[in-house]
PDB file of C-alpha atoms in Angstrom:
ATOM      1  CA  VAL A 897      -1.667  13.577  10.080  1.00  0.00           C
ATOM      2  CA  GLN A 898       0.370  12.112  12.929  1.00  0.00           C
ATOM      3  CA  LEU A 899       0.433   8.706  14.600  1.00  0.00           C
ATOM      4  CA  GLN A 900       1.474   8.610  18.249  1.00  0.00           C
ATOM      5  CA  ALA A 901       2.348   5.202  19.684  1.00  0.00           C
ATOM      6  CA  SER A 902       2.689   4.459  23.379  1.00  0.00           C
ATOM      7  CA  GLY A 903       2.651   1.631  25.891  1.00  0.00           C
ATOM      8  CA  GLY A 904       6.018   0.022  25.348  1.00  0.00           C
ATOM      9  CA  GLY A 905       8.375  -0.811  28.169  1.00  0.00           C
ATOM     10  CA  TRP A 906      10.344  -3.506  29.933  1.00  0.00           C
ATOM     11  CA  VAL A 907       8.705  -6.706  31.092  1.00  0.00           C
ATOM     12  CA  GLN A 908       9.771 -10.150  32.186  1.00  0.00           C
ATOM     13  CA  ALA A 909       8.992 -13.179  30.037  1.00  0.00           C
ATOM     14  CA  GLY A 910       5.392 -14.231  30.529  1.00  0.00           C
ATOM     15  CA  GLY A 911       4.250 -10.692  31.213  1.00  0.00           C
ATOM     16  CA  SER A 912       1.892  -8.434  29.296  1.00  0.00           C
ATOM     17  CA  LEU A 913       1.901  -5.030  27.661  1.00  0.00           C
ATOM     18  CA  ARG A 914      -0.747  -3.048  25.811  1.00  0.00           C
ATOM     19  CA  LEU A 915       0.315  -0.773  22.988  1.00  0.00           C
ATOM     20  CA  SER A 916      -1.818   2.107  21.742  1.00  0.00           C
ATOM     21  CA  CYS A 917      -1.534   4.253  18.636  1.00  0.00           C
ATOM     22  CA  VAL A 918      -3.640   7.364  18.133  1.00  0.00           C
ATOM     23  CA  ALA A 919      -4.017   9.082  14.781  1.00  0.00           C
ATOM     24  CA  SER A 920      -4.642  12.816  14.724  1.00  0.00           C
ATOM     25  CA  GLY A 921      -5.026  15.528  12.116  1.00  0.00           C
ATOM     26  CA  SER A 922      -7.382  16.165   9.223  1.00  0.00           C
ATOM     27  CA  ILE A 923      -8.628  12.593   8.966  1.00  0.00           C
ATOM     28  CA  ILE A 924     -11.690  11.664   6.963  1.00  0.00           C
ATOM     29  CA  ARG A 925     -11.449   7.894   7.372  1.00  0.00           C
ATOM     30  CA  ILE A 926      -8.974   5.223   8.449  1.00  0.00           C
ATOM     31  CA  ASP A 927      -8.968   1.934   6.562  1.00  0.00           C
ATOM     32  CA  ASP A 928      -6.517  -0.832   7.512  1.00  0.00           C
ATOM     33  CA  MET A 929      -4.443  -0.516  10.685  1.00  0.00           C
ATOM     34  CA  ARG A 930      -1.328  -2.554  11.444  1.00  0.00           C
ATOM     35  CA  TRP A 931       1.429  -3.155  13.929  1.00  0.00           C
ATOM     36  CA  TYR A 932       4.957  -3.932  12.731  1.00  0.00           C
ATOM     37  CA  ARG A 933       8.050  -4.669  14.773  1.00  0.00           C
ATOM     38  CA  GLN A 934      11.773  -4.635  14.216  1.00  0.00           C
ATOM     39  CA  GLY A 935      13.973  -6.678  16.521  1.00  0.00           C
ATOM     40  CA  PRO A 936      17.719  -6.245  17.014  1.00  0.00           C
ATOM     41  CA  ALA A 937      19.534  -7.005  13.756  1.00  0.00           C
ATOM     42  CA  LYS A 938      16.262  -8.110  12.151  1.00  0.00           C
ATOM     43  CA  GLN A 939      14.098  -6.849   9.331  1.00  0.00           C
ATOM     44  CA  ARG A 940      10.824  -5.127  10.089  1.00  0.00           C
ATOM     45  CA  GLU A 941       7.936  -7.593  10.082  1.00  0.00           C
ATOM     46  CA  LEU A 942       4.160  -7.318  10.111  1.00  0.00           C
ATOM     47  CA  VAL A 943       2.822  -8.498  13.465  1.00  0.00           C
ATOM     48  CA  ALA A 944      -0.915  -7.886  13.220  1.00  0.00           C
ATOM     49  CA  PHE A 945      -3.526  -6.324  10.977  1.00  0.00           C
ATOM     50  CA  VAL A 946      -7.109  -5.158  11.463  1.00  0.00           C
ATOM     51  CA  SER A 947      -9.352  -3.993   8.658  1.00  0.00           C
ATOM     52  CA  ARG A 948     -12.024  -1.338   8.928  1.00  0.00           C
ATOM     53  CA  GLY A 949     -14.494  -4.214   9.107  1.00  0.00           C
ATOM     54  CA  ASP A 950     -12.555  -5.755  12.033  1.00  0.00           C
ATOM     55  CA  THR A 951     -11.025  -8.616  10.086  1.00  0.00           C
ATOM     56  CA  THR A 952      -7.771  -9.521  11.793  1.00  0.00           C
ATOM     57  CA  ASN A 953      -4.643 -11.440  10.892  1.00  0.00           C
ATOM     58  CA  TYR A 954      -1.479 -12.256  12.833  1.00  0.00           C
ATOM     59  CA  LEU A 955       2.102 -13.316  12.438  1.00  0.00           C
ATOM     60  CA  ASP A 956       2.190 -17.057  13.192  1.00  0.00           C
ATOM     61  CA  SER A 957       4.553 -16.650  16.129  1.00  0.00           C
ATOM     62  CA  VAL A 958       2.154 -14.322  17.986  1.00  0.00           C
ATOM     63  CA  LYS A 959      -1.140 -16.096  17.314  1.00  0.00           C
ATOM     64  CA  GLY A 960      -2.959 -16.878  20.536  1.00  0.00           C
ATOM     65  CA  ARG A 961      -0.836 -14.400  22.501  1.00  0.00           C
ATOM     66  CA  PHE A 962      -1.438 -11.010  20.813  1.00  0.00           C
ATOM     67  CA  THR A 963      -4.754  -9.329  20.059  1.00  0.00           C
ATOM     68  CA  ILE A 964      -5.179  -6.339  17.767  1.00  0.00           C
ATOM     69  CA  SER A 965      -8.252  -4.144  18.080  1.00  0.00           C
ATOM     70  CA  ARG A 966      -9.400  -0.696  17.057  1.00  0.00           C
ATOM     71  CA  ASP A 967     -11.655   2.082  18.252  1.00  0.00           C
ATOM     72  CA  THR A 968     -12.759   3.768  15.057  1.00  0.00           C
ATOM     73  CA  ALA A 969     -14.407   6.675  16.866  1.00  0.00           C
ATOM     74  CA  LYS A 970     -11.124   7.455  18.632  1.00  0.00           C
ATOM     75  CA  ASN A 971      -8.873   6.796  15.602  1.00  0.00           C
ATOM     76  CA  THR A 972      -6.941   4.377  17.770  1.00  0.00           C
ATOM     77  CA  VAL A 973      -5.464   0.917  17.306  1.00  0.00           C
ATOM     78  CA  TYR A 974      -4.351  -1.321  20.171  1.00  0.00           C
ATOM     79  CA  LEU A 975      -2.119  -4.339  20.517  1.00  0.00           C
ATOM     80  CA  GLN A 976      -2.629  -6.446  23.623  1.00  0.00           C
ATOM     81  CA  MET A 977       0.447  -8.618  24.097  1.00  0.00           C
ATOM     82  CA  ASN A 978       0.286 -11.497  26.569  1.00  0.00           C
ATOM     83  CA  SER A 979       2.707 -14.303  27.418  1.00  0.00           C
ATOM     84  CA  LEU A 980       5.560 -12.213  26.088  1.00  0.00           C
ATOM     85  CA  LYS A 981       8.788 -13.915  25.078  1.00  0.00           C
ATOM     86  CA  PRO A 982      12.326 -12.520  24.723  1.00  0.00           C
ATOM     87  CA  GLU A 983      12.014 -12.911  20.951  1.00  0.00           C
ATOM     88  CA  ASP A 984       9.172 -10.363  21.012  1.00  0.00           C
ATOM     89  CA  THR A 985      11.728  -7.686  21.893  1.00  0.00           C
ATOM     90  CA  GLY A 986      11.921  -4.857  19.403  1.00  0.00           C
ATOM     91  CA  VAL A 987      10.582  -1.503  18.339  1.00  0.00           C
ATOM     92  CA  TYR A 988       6.887  -1.665  17.536  1.00  0.00           C
ATOM     93  CA  TYR A 989       5.433   0.642  14.894  1.00  0.00           C
ATOM     94  CA  CYS A 990       1.842   1.375  14.029  1.00  0.00           C
ATOM     95  CA  ASN A 991       0.934   1.829  10.391  1.00  0.00           C
ATOM     96  CA  CYS A 992      -2.404   3.036   9.033  1.00  0.00           C
ATOM     97  CA  ASP A 993      -4.047   3.743   5.684  1.00  0.00           C
ATOM     98  CA  ILE A 994      -5.651   7.160   6.115  1.00  0.00           C
ATOM     99  CA  HIS A 995      -7.922   9.214   3.892  1.00  0.00           C
ATOM    100  CA  THR A 996      -7.553  12.974   4.099  1.00  0.00           C
ATOM    101  CA  GLN A 997      -9.254  15.510   1.871  1.00  0.00           C
ATOM    102  CA  TYR A 998      -6.240  15.269  -0.442  1.00  0.00           C
ATOM    103  CA  ALA A 999      -5.437  11.584  -0.801  1.00  0.00           C
ATOM    104  CA  LEU A1000      -5.203   8.101   0.662  1.00  0.00           C
ATOM    105  CA  ARG A1001      -1.775   7.534   2.196  1.00  0.00           C
ATOM    106  CA  THR A1002      -0.054   5.117   4.508  1.00  0.00           C
ATOM    107  CA  TYR A1003       1.337   6.695   7.665  1.00  0.00           C
ATOM    108  CA  TRP A1004       3.830   5.383  10.236  1.00  0.00           C
ATOM    109  CA  GLY A1005       4.058   6.081  13.927  1.00  0.00           C
ATOM    110  CA  GLN A1006       7.362   6.836  15.627  1.00  0.00           C
ATOM    111  CA  GLY A1007       7.778   3.450  17.278  1.00  0.00           C
ATOM    112  CA  THR A1008       7.688   2.280  20.867  1.00  0.00           C
ATOM    113  CA  GLN A1009      10.326   0.010  22.414  1.00  0.00           C
ATOM    114  CA  VAL A1010       9.323  -3.347  23.905  1.00  0.00           C
ATOM    115  CA  THR A1011      11.952  -5.260  25.852  1.00  0.00           C
ATOM    116  CA  VAL A1012      11.244  -8.728  27.225  1.00  0.00           C
ATOM    117  CA  SER A1013      13.826 -10.227  29.561  1.00  0.00           C
ATOM    118  CA  SER A1014      14.230 -13.938  30.205  1.00  0.00           C
TER     119      SER A1014
END
């Protein structure tokens, strides 16, 4: 199983980006899907979560600006980021709980860089 994240880039404050993460491989089912981020000299933090039943939750600092969604048929999770701020800068990682024929495991994507300039 592999997770491939994309969509990062450079944007000015107030701009928008849309991140995507596609899971591939011998997948039977994907349960919870998440986006984490790690800013410069900061610990990795959970930004957003979506359950298989589409329940969502967000880091307080991104509520009202970010939207997480999923396309279960495409094994894909998205993060729409609007009104970006310099403090949103960091590497964004997708993280998913995936059932294969062997086990349930949590997988990480490789990360995509988001840079927001003031």
